Structures are given as structure tokens and as C-alpha cells.
mmCIF file of C-alpha atoms in Angstrom:
data_model
loop_
_atom_site.group_PDB
_atom_site.id
_atom_site.type_symbol
_atom_site.label_atom_id
_atom_site.label_comp_id
_atom_site.label_asym_id
_atom_site.label_seq_id
_atom_site.Cartn_x
_atom_site.Cartn_y
_atom_site.Cartn_z
ATOM 1 C CA UNK A 98 0.000 0.000 0.000
ATOM 2 C CA UNK A 99 1.474 3.339 -1.003
ATOM 3 C CA UNK A 100 1.406 6.548 0.979
ATOM 4 C CA UNK A 101 -1.030 7.966 -1.588
ATOM 5 C CA UNK A 102 -3.678 5.385 -0.756
ATOM 6 C CA UNK A 103 -6.119 6.133 2.075
ATOM 7 C CA UNK A 104 -6.400 3.714 4.961
ATOM 8 C CA UNK A 105 -9.856 2.660 3.724
ATOM 9 C CA UNK A 106 -8.267 0.920 0.707
ATOM 10 C CA UNK A 107 -10.110 -2.300 0.088
ATOM 11 C CA UNK A 108 -8.454 -5.577 -0.833
ATOM 12 C CA UNK A 109 -9.104 -6.568 -4.431
ATOM 13 C CA UNK A 110 -9.270 -3.107 -5.953
ATOM 14 C CA UNK A 111 -6.806 -2.641 -8.789
ATOM 15 C CA UNK A 112 -4.917 0.629 -9.224
ATOM 16 C CA UNK A 113 -6.694 1.042 -12.579
ATOM 17 C CA UNK A 114 -9.998 1.327 -10.696
ATOM 18 C CA UNK A 115 -8.652 4.416 -8.942
ATOM 19 C CA UNK A 116 -7.104 6.068 -11.999
ATOM 20 C CA UNK A 117 -8.535 9.106 -13.704
ATOM 21 C CA UNK A 118 -7.824 12.667 -14.696
ATOM 22 C CA UNK A 119 -7.219 15.457 -12.208
ATOM 23 C CA UNK A 120 -10.427 17.479 -11.956
ATOM 24 C CA UNK A 121 -10.476 21.224 -11.366
ATOM 25 C CA UNK A 122 -13.283 23.640 -10.548
ATOM 26 C CA UNK A 123 -15.075 24.825 -13.678
ATOM 27 C CA UNK A 124 -14.247 21.633 -15.618
ATOM 28 C CA UNK A 125 -17.176 19.827 -17.199
ATOM 29 C CA UNK A 126 -17.991 16.502 -18.795
ATOM 30 C CA UNK A 127 -18.626 12.878 -17.912
ATOM 31 C CA UNK A 128 -15.754 12.740 -15.386
ATOM 32 C CA UNK A 129 -17.459 15.542 -13.424
ATOM 33 C CA UNK A 130 -20.800 13.702 -13.573
ATOM 34 C CA UNK A 131 -19.059 10.635 -12.096
ATOM 35 C CA UNK A 132 -17.528 12.848 -9.389
ATOM 36 C CA UNK A 133 -20.975 14.207 -8.538
ATOM 37 C CA UNK A 134 -22.390 10.662 -8.338
ATOM 38 C CA UNK A 135 -19.545 9.662 -5.998
ATOM 39 C CA UNK A 136 -20.149 12.694 -3.799
ATOM 40 C CA UNK A 137 -23.877 11.893 -3.692
ATOM 41 C CA UNK A 138 -23.021 8.328 -2.651
ATOM 42 C CA UNK A 139 -21.108 9.894 0.262
ATOM 43 C CA UNK A 140 -24.192 11.802 1.392
ATOM 44 C CA UNK A 141 -23.919 15.075 -0.498
ATOM 45 C CA UNK A 142 -26.959 16.300 -2.412
ATOM 46 C CA UNK A 143 -25.735 17.464 -5.803
ATOM 47 C CA UNK A 144 -27.414 17.729 -9.165
ATOM 48 C CA UNK A 145 -25.554 15.408 -11.536
ATOM 49 C CA UNK A 146 -25.058 17.727 -14.484
ATOM 50 C CA UNK A 147 -21.371 17.287 -15.349
ATOM 51 C CA UNK A 148 -20.538 20.888 -14.417
ATOM 52 C CA UNK A 149 -17.900 21.488 -11.713
ATOM 53 C CA UNK A 150 -19.433 24.671 -10.348
ATOM 54 C CA UNK A 151 -19.138 26.262 -6.931
ATOM 55 C CA UNK A 152 -21.602 23.830 -5.301
ATOM 56 C CA UNK A 153 -19.615 20.796 -6.434
ATOM 57 C CA UNK A 154 -16.393 22.543 -5.373
ATOM 58 C CA UNK A 155 -17.818 23.170 -1.886
ATOM 59 C CA UNK A 156 -18.797 19.482 -1.607
ATOM 60 C CA UNK A 157 -15.305 18.377 -2.677
ATOM 61 C CA UNK A 158 -13.714 20.683 -0.100
ATOM 62 C CA UNK A 159 -16.007 19.358 2.639
ATOM 63 C CA UNK A 160 -15.208 15.768 1.627
ATOM 64 C CA UNK A 161 -11.494 16.597 1.737
ATOM 65 C CA UNK A 162 -11.910 18.151 5.185
ATOM 66 C CA UNK A 163 -13.812 15.111 6.486
ATOM 67 C CA UNK A 164 -11.111 12.744 5.214
ATOM 68 C CA UNK A 165 -8.161 14.857 6.379
ATOM 69 C CA UNK A 166 -6.947 15.555 2.861
ATOM 70 C CA UNK A 167 -5.509 18.776 1.497
ATOM 71 C CA UNK A 168 -8.486 21.137 1.119
ATOM 72 C CA UNK A 169 -8.009 22.640 -2.324
ATOM 73 C CA UNK A 170 -11.135 21.621 -4.261
ATOM 74 C CA UNK A 171 -8.996 19.725 -6.774
ATOM 75 C CA UNK A 172 -9.761 16.032 -7.284
ATOM 76 C CA UNK A 173 -6.331 14.476 -7.658
ATOM 77 C CA UNK A 174 -5.190 10.899 -6.971
ATOM 78 C CA UNK A 175 -5.596 11.074 -3.166
ATOM 79 C CA UNK A 176 -9.072 12.591 -3.226
ATOM 80 C CA UNK A 177 -10.214 10.218 -5.991
ATOM 81 C CA UNK A 178 -8.873 7.206 -4.077
ATOM 82 C CA UNK A 179 -10.677 8.341 -0.924
ATOM 83 C CA UNK A 180 -13.913 8.859 -2.873
ATOM 84 C CA UNK A 181 -13.762 5.401 -4.434
ATOM 85 C CA UNK A 182 -12.307 3.361 -1.559
ATOM 86 C CA UNK A 183 -14.657 4.545 1.177
ATOM 87 C CA UNK A 184 -17.891 3.787 -0.684
ATOM 88 C CA UNK A 185 -20.323 1.507 1.087
ATOM 89 C CA UNK A 186 -21.822 -1.225 -1.115
ATOM 90 C CA UNK A 187 -25.339 -0.340 -2.201
ATOM 91 C CA UNK A 188 -24.996 3.411 -1.744
ATOM 92 C CA UNK A 189 -25.165 4.124 -5.473
ATOM 93 C CA UNK A 190 -26.487 2.564 -8.637
ATOM 94 C CA UNK A 191 -23.711 0.726 -10.487
ATOM 95 C CA UNK A 192 -23.384 0.598 -14.259
ATOM 96 C CA UNK A 193 -20.929 -0.578 -16.867
ATOM 97 C CA UNK A 194 -17.755 1.518 -16.541
ATOM 98 C CA UNK A 195 -18.087 2.389 -12.827
ATOM 99 C CA UNK A 196 -15.140 1.735 -10.534
ATOM 100 C CA UNK A 197 -14.561 1.636 -6.799
ATOM 101 C CA UNK A 198 -14.748 -0.411 -3.629
ATOM 102 C CA UNK A 199 -18.491 -0.925 -4.070
ATOM 103 C CA UNK A 200 -17.847 -2.505 -7.490
ATOM 104 C CA UNK A 201 -15.307 -4.803 -5.806
ATOM 105 C CA UNK A 202 -17.955 -5.748 -3.230
ATOM 106 C CA UNK A 203 -20.426 -6.445 -6.053
ATOM 107 C CA UNK A 204 -17.885 -8.691 -7.754
ATOM 108 C CA UNK A 205 -17.265 -10.498 -4.467
ATOM 109 C CA UNK A 206 -20.995 -11.111 -4.010
ATOM 110 C CA UNK A 207 -21.234 -12.393 -7.577
ATOM 111 C CA UNK A 208 -18.355 -14.790 -6.846
ATOM 112 C CA UNK A 209 -20.132 -16.035 -3.706
ATOM 113 C CA UNK A 210 -23.230 -16.640 -5.848
ATOM 114 C CA UNK A 211 -21.157 -18.816 -8.203
ATOM 115 C CA UNK A 212 -20.344 -16.399 -11.021
ATOM 116 C CA UNK A 213 -16.862 -16.424 -12.493
ATOM 117 C CA UNK A 214 -15.878 -12.748 -12.369
ATOM 118 C CA UNK A 215 -12.532 -11.162 -11.605
ATOM 119 C CA UNK A 216 -12.613 -8.961 -8.492
ATOM 120 C CA UNK A 217 -10.759 -5.789 -9.403
ATOM 121 C CA UNK A 218 -13.252 -2.980 -8.689
ATOM 122 C CA UNK A 219 -13.912 -2.275 -12.369
ATOM 123 C CA UNK A 220 -17.470 -2.808 -13.665
ATOM 124 C CA UNK A 221 -16.423 -4.300 -16.992
ATOM 125 C CA UNK A 222 -18.297 -6.378 -19.605
ATOM 126 C CA UNK A 223 -17.631 -9.601 -17.673
ATOM 127 C CA UNK A 224 -19.248 -8.132 -14.536
ATOM 128 C CA UNK A 225 -22.078 -6.648 -16.624
ATOM 129 C CA UNK A 226 -22.894 -10.036 -18.180
ATOM 130 C CA UNK A 227 -22.803 -11.769 -14.776
ATOM 131 C CA UNK A 228 -25.214 -9.154 -13.382
ATOM 132 C CA UNK A 229 -27.610 -9.687 -16.313
ATOM 133 C CA UNK A 230 -27.565 -13.479 -15.807
ATOM 134 C CA UNK A 231 -28.111 -13.003 -12.054
ATOM 135 C CA UNK A 232 -31.027 -10.656 -12.696
ATOM 136 C CA UNK A 233 -32.626 -13.094 -15.162
ATOM 137 C CA UNK A 234 -32.246 -16.003 -12.747
ATOM 138 C CA UNK A 235 -33.928 -13.990 -9.981
ATOM 139 C CA UNK A 236 -36.689 -12.572 -12.198
ATOM 140 C CA UNK A 237 -35.432 -8.999 -11.914
ATOM 141 C CA UNK A 238 -35.232 -6.424 -14.681
ATOM 142 C CA UNK A 239 -32.243 -7.804 -16.628
ATOM 143 C CA UNK A 240 -30.584 -4.553 -17.674
ATOM 144 C CA UNK A 241 -27.149 -5.015 -16.074
ATOM 145 C CA UNK A 242 -27.687 -2.022 -13.768
ATOM 146 C CA UNK A 243 -27.212 -2.795 -10.071
ATOM 147 C CA UNK A 244 -29.900 -0.814 -8.280
ATOM 148 C CA UNK A 245 -31.357 -1.064 -4.759
ATOM 149 C CA UNK A 246 -33.399 -4.176 -5.624
ATOM 150 C CA UNK A 247 -30.484 -6.044 -7.200
ATOM 151 C CA UNK A 248 -28.264 -5.224 -4.186
ATOM 152 C CA UNK A 249 -30.923 -6.624 -1.805
ATOM 153 C CA UNK A 250 -31.296 -9.872 -3.733
ATOM 154 C CA UNK A 251 -27.503 -10.280 -4.047
ATOM 155 C CA UNK A 252 -27.250 -9.986 -0.263
ATOM 156 C CA UNK A 253 -29.972 -12.611 0.191
ATOM 157 C CA UNK A 254 -32.462 -10.174 1.677
ATOM 158 C CA UNK A 255 -36.165 -10.249 0.845
ATOM 159 C CA UNK A 256 -37.615 -7.691 -1.505
ATOM 160 C CA UNK A 257 -39.520 -4.860 0.148
ATOM 161 C CA UNK A 258 -43.271 -5.240 0.318
ATOM 162 C CA UNK A 259 -45.157 -3.370 -2.362
ATOM 163 C CA UNK A 260 -48.481 -1.784 -1.617
ATOM 164 C CA UNK A 261 -51.434 -3.257 -3.493
ATOM 165 C CA UNK A 262 -52.577 -1.200 -6.447
ATOM 166 C CA UNK A 263 -55.917 0.487 -6.105
ATOM 167 C CA UNK A 264 -58.275 -0.930 -8.697
ATOM 168 C CA UNK A 265 -61.288 1.292 -8.103
ATOM 169 C CA UNK A 266 -61.993 4.900 -8.873
ATOM 170 C CA UNK A 267 -62.473 7.389 -6.076
ATOM 171 C CA UNK A 268 -65.261 9.853 -6.631
ATOM 172 C CA UNK A 269 -64.698 13.261 -5.100
ATOM 173 C CA UNK A 270 -67.985 15.155 -5.210
ATOM 174 C CA UNK A 271 -66.412 18.362 -3.928
ATOM 175 C CA UNK A 272 -64.457 19.016 -7.093
ATOM 176 C CA UNK A 273 -66.065 20.397 -10.238
ATOM 177 C CA UNK A 274 -64.295 19.439 -13.370
#
């Protein structure tokens, strides 16, 4: 483990899962949208719009403060590693291309369920296909996206109860339309 890696580094996460460009305030694009999703997974409430404006910068600085990192608003290797290695499994929706400790946890759960996937923290095509097969086998929407429902089933927990749909019309005589 290098000095650049936070203490929350999870076994089985490859360095490639933590790689990425340095992000600066006022940048924009898909890397910023991923940053905003990671910050939201850590409890911040940001609009995911791919624009590194002052609200995103303030969230990055607060995250850096909470994790005892240099507070500069720049997402370099240390901040990125902290963002990706301290994620709790199930705190965000996972898709093809995502990386982080939660992806490593997903791959570990897939291995426990008997799927032959490599645990490296990178949601690649192999992981995507295993998720689709898992979803089909458990009669879930087989789209390869790991949402709240897929996480619950992977962990062996029951699905939440759904309320019965109302099948009758309600007549409100007080409204005129």
C-alpha cells in the first residue's frame, strides 16, 4: 500500500480502478458527472449535471476536510482514491464503466453466488454479463444495472413489500371538473 492510498483501501481493488484525470473547478464533462455521483453516494446532495461549479467545489472541499486531505477543491489521486475506496456497497447505482470499492464488493458477491468474475473494482463487460444473468435467474429487470433491488437480492435479503394497487376509482364530489 502506497502513501497515496487512504487507509480505507479495500483488498481486491486494482490501481486502474482508482485512476482518472485530475479534476479542477469549472471543468465539465462525464468525469465531473461521475464525481458528482460519488459525492452523492457519500451523502452530499448534488445535481448530476457534469458541471464542476461552486456547489460541487464546496462538496469536494467538505469531503477533503472530512477525510483529512488537502483542502483545495482539486480532485487528484488522493481525493479520488478516498472517494472510491470509502464507498459503502449499495450506496449508489452501479453501471458498466463504474469503478470503486463498491464494485469490488459487487464482484465479491457475484463470486459467492457462483459467477466467475474477476474482483478488481472495475465494472467491466464480464461483470455486466454476470449481473444480467443473475437478474434473469432472480426474475429482476435484466438490464445489467445494479440498483437497490439487485443489491438486496444479491445480499440474500427479501424484496420490500409493495403496496397493493388500487383498482377502483375514487369519486370526489367536492371538485367540479
